[in-house]
C-alpha positions as a printed Julia matrix, in Angstrom:
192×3 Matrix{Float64}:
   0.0     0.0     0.0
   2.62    2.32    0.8
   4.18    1.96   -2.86
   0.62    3.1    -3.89
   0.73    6.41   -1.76
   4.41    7.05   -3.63
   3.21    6.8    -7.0
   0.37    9.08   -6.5
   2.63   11.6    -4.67
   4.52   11.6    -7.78
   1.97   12.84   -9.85
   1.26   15.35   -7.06
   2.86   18.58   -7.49
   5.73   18.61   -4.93
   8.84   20.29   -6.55
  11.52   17.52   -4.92
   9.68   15.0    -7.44
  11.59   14.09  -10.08
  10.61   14.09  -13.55
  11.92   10.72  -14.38
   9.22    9.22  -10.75
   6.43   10.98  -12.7
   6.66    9.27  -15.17
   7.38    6.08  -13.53
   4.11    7.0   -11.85
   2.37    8.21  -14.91
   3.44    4.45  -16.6
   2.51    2.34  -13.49
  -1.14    4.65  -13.51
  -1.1     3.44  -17.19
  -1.5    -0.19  -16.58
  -4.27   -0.24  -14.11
  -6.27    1.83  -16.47
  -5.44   -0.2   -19.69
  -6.48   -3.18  -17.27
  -9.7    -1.56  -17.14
  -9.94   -0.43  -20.52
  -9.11   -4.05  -21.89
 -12.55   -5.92  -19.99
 -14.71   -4.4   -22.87
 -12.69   -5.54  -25.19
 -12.18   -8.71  -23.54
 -15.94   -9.17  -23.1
 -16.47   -8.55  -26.48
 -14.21  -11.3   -28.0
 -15.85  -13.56  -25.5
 -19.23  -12.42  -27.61
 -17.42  -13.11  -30.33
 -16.28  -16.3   -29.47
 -19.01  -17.24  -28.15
 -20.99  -16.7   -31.68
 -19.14  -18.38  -33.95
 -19.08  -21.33  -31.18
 -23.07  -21.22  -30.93
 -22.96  -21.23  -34.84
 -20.79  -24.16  -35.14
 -22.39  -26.28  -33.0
 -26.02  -25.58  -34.51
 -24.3   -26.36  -37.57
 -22.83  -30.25  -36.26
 -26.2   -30.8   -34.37
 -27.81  -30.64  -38.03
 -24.54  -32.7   -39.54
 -24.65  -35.3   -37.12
 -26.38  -37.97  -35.46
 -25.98  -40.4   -32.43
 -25.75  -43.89  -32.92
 -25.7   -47.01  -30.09
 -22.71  -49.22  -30.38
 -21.46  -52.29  -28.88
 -17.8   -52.55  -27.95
 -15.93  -55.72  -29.02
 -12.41  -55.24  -28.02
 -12.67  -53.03  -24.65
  -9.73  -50.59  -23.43
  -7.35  -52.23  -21.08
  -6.43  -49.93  -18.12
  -5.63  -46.16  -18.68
  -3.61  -44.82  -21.61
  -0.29  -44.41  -20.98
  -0.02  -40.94  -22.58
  -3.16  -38.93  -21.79
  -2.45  -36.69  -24.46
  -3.42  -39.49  -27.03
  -6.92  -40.91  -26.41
  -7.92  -44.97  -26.18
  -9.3   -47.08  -29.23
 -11.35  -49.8   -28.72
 -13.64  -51.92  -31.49
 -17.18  -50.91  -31.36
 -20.29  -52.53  -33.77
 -23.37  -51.08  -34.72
 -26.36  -51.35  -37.33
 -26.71  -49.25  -39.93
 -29.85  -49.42  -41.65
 -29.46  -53.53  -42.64
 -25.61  -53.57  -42.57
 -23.11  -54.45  -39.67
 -20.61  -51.94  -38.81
 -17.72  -52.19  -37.31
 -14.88  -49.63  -36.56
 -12.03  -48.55  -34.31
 -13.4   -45.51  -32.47
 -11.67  -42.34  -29.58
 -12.92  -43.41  -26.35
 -11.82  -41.05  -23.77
 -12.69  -43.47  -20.81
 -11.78  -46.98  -20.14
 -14.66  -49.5   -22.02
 -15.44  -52.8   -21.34
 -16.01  -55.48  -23.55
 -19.66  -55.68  -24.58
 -20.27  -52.32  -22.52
 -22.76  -49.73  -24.95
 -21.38  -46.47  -26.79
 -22.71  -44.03  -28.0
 -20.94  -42.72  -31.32
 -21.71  -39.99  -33.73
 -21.66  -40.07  -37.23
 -21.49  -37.61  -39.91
 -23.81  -37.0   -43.18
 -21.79  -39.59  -44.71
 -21.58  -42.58  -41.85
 -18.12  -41.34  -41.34
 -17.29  -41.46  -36.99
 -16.77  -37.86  -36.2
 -16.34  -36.36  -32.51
 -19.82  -35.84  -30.88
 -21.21  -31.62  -31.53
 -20.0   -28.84  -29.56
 -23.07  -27.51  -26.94
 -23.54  -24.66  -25.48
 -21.65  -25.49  -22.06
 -18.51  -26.16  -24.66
 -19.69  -22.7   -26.22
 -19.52  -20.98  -23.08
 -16.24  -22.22  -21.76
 -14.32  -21.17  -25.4
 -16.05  -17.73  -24.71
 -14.12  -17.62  -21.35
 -11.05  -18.56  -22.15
 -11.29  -16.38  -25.54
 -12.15  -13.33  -22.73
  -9.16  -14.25  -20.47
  -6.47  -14.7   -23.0
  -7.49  -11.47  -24.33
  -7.52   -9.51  -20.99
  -4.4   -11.46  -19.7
  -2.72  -10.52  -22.99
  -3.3    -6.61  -22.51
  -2.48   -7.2   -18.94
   0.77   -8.63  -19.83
   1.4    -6.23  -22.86
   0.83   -3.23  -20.45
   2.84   -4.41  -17.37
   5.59   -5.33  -19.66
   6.09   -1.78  -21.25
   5.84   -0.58  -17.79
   8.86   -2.32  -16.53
  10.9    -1.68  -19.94
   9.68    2.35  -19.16
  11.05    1.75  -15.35
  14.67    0.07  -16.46
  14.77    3.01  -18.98
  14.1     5.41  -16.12
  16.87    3.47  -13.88
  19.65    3.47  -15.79
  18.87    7.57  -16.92
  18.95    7.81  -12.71
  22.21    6.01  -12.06
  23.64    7.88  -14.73
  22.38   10.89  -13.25
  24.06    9.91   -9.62
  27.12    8.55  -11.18
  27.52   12.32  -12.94
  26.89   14.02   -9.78
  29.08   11.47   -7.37
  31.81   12.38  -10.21
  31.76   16.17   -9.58
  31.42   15.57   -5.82
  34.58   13.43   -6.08
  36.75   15.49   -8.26
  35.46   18.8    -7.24
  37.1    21.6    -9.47
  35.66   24.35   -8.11
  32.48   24.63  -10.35
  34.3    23.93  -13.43
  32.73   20.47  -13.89
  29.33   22.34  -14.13
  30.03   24.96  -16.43
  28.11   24.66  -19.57
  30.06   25.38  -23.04
């Protein structure tokens, strides 16, 4: 709290303040209100998201349809990578023909257990339609990343604004700890 209170007596207008702490003040002010700035703009690519999310999964619920399976070689355990999903050997009927196929099953199956797959416009096995819950969470994440990337952005080009402003003050003290040093009566002051 107390660095706060120093960064808004910077801005204040005591003469002892330094130009280079105002505007280490001014860029530190600078990131809280591009914080704020960046939730409409955050909240809109949520929208956004959001939208084109809604659209695609009206879209797959008129591509696709569910179909009852039976599994014939189950999953044995869990996978050993989690990245890469299980296969297992499911059957089903389609119209008066026996399918059967190697399908993703993100949970261990047993053997004869039923599964529900989804199939595309033209019986190929696709991954089941997006819903609105799925909708929803892209629209969050879209808003984060967007607000966390401004966030970032803006706190970054603050501290690149304070090392700027830290080296032009160490240079400033290493100038005047030279003429203290090597006093010359003024001379080190004069300006030509």
């Amino acid at each position: 709290m107390s660095s706060a209170r120093w960064y808004l007596r910077a801005l204040g207008r005591n003469p002892l303040v330094r130009l280079s702490d105002r505007l280490e003040s001014l860029a530190v002010l600078a990131v809280f209100v591009l914080a704020l700035l960046a939730v409409p703009v955050a909240m809109q690519a949520g929208h956004l998201a959001y939208d084109a999310r809604m659209q695609t999964a009206v879209e797959q619920a008129h591509s696709r349809h569910s179909v009852e399976s039976v599994v014939l070689e189950g999953s044995r355990g869990l996978p050993a990578d989690f990245d890469s999903p299980a296969y297992v050997r499911v059957q089903w009927r389609e119209g008066t023909r026996l399918r059967t196929e190697q399908v993703a099953s993100a949970a261990t199956v047993e053997t004869g257990a039923p599964l529900t797959i989804w199939l595309d416009q033209s019986g190929k096995v696709v991954s089941a339609p997006l819903t609105a819950t799925d909708a929803e969470l892209g629209a969050v994440a879209a808003a984060v990343s967007v607000w966390v990337t401004a966030l970032v952005g803006s706190v970054l080009a603050s501290v690149v604004v304070r090392r700027g402003l830290d080296r032009a003050r160490a240079r400033a003290w290493e100038h005047e700890l030279h003429v203290l040093a090597h006093n010359d009566d003024g001379w080190a002051n004069r300006h030509i």
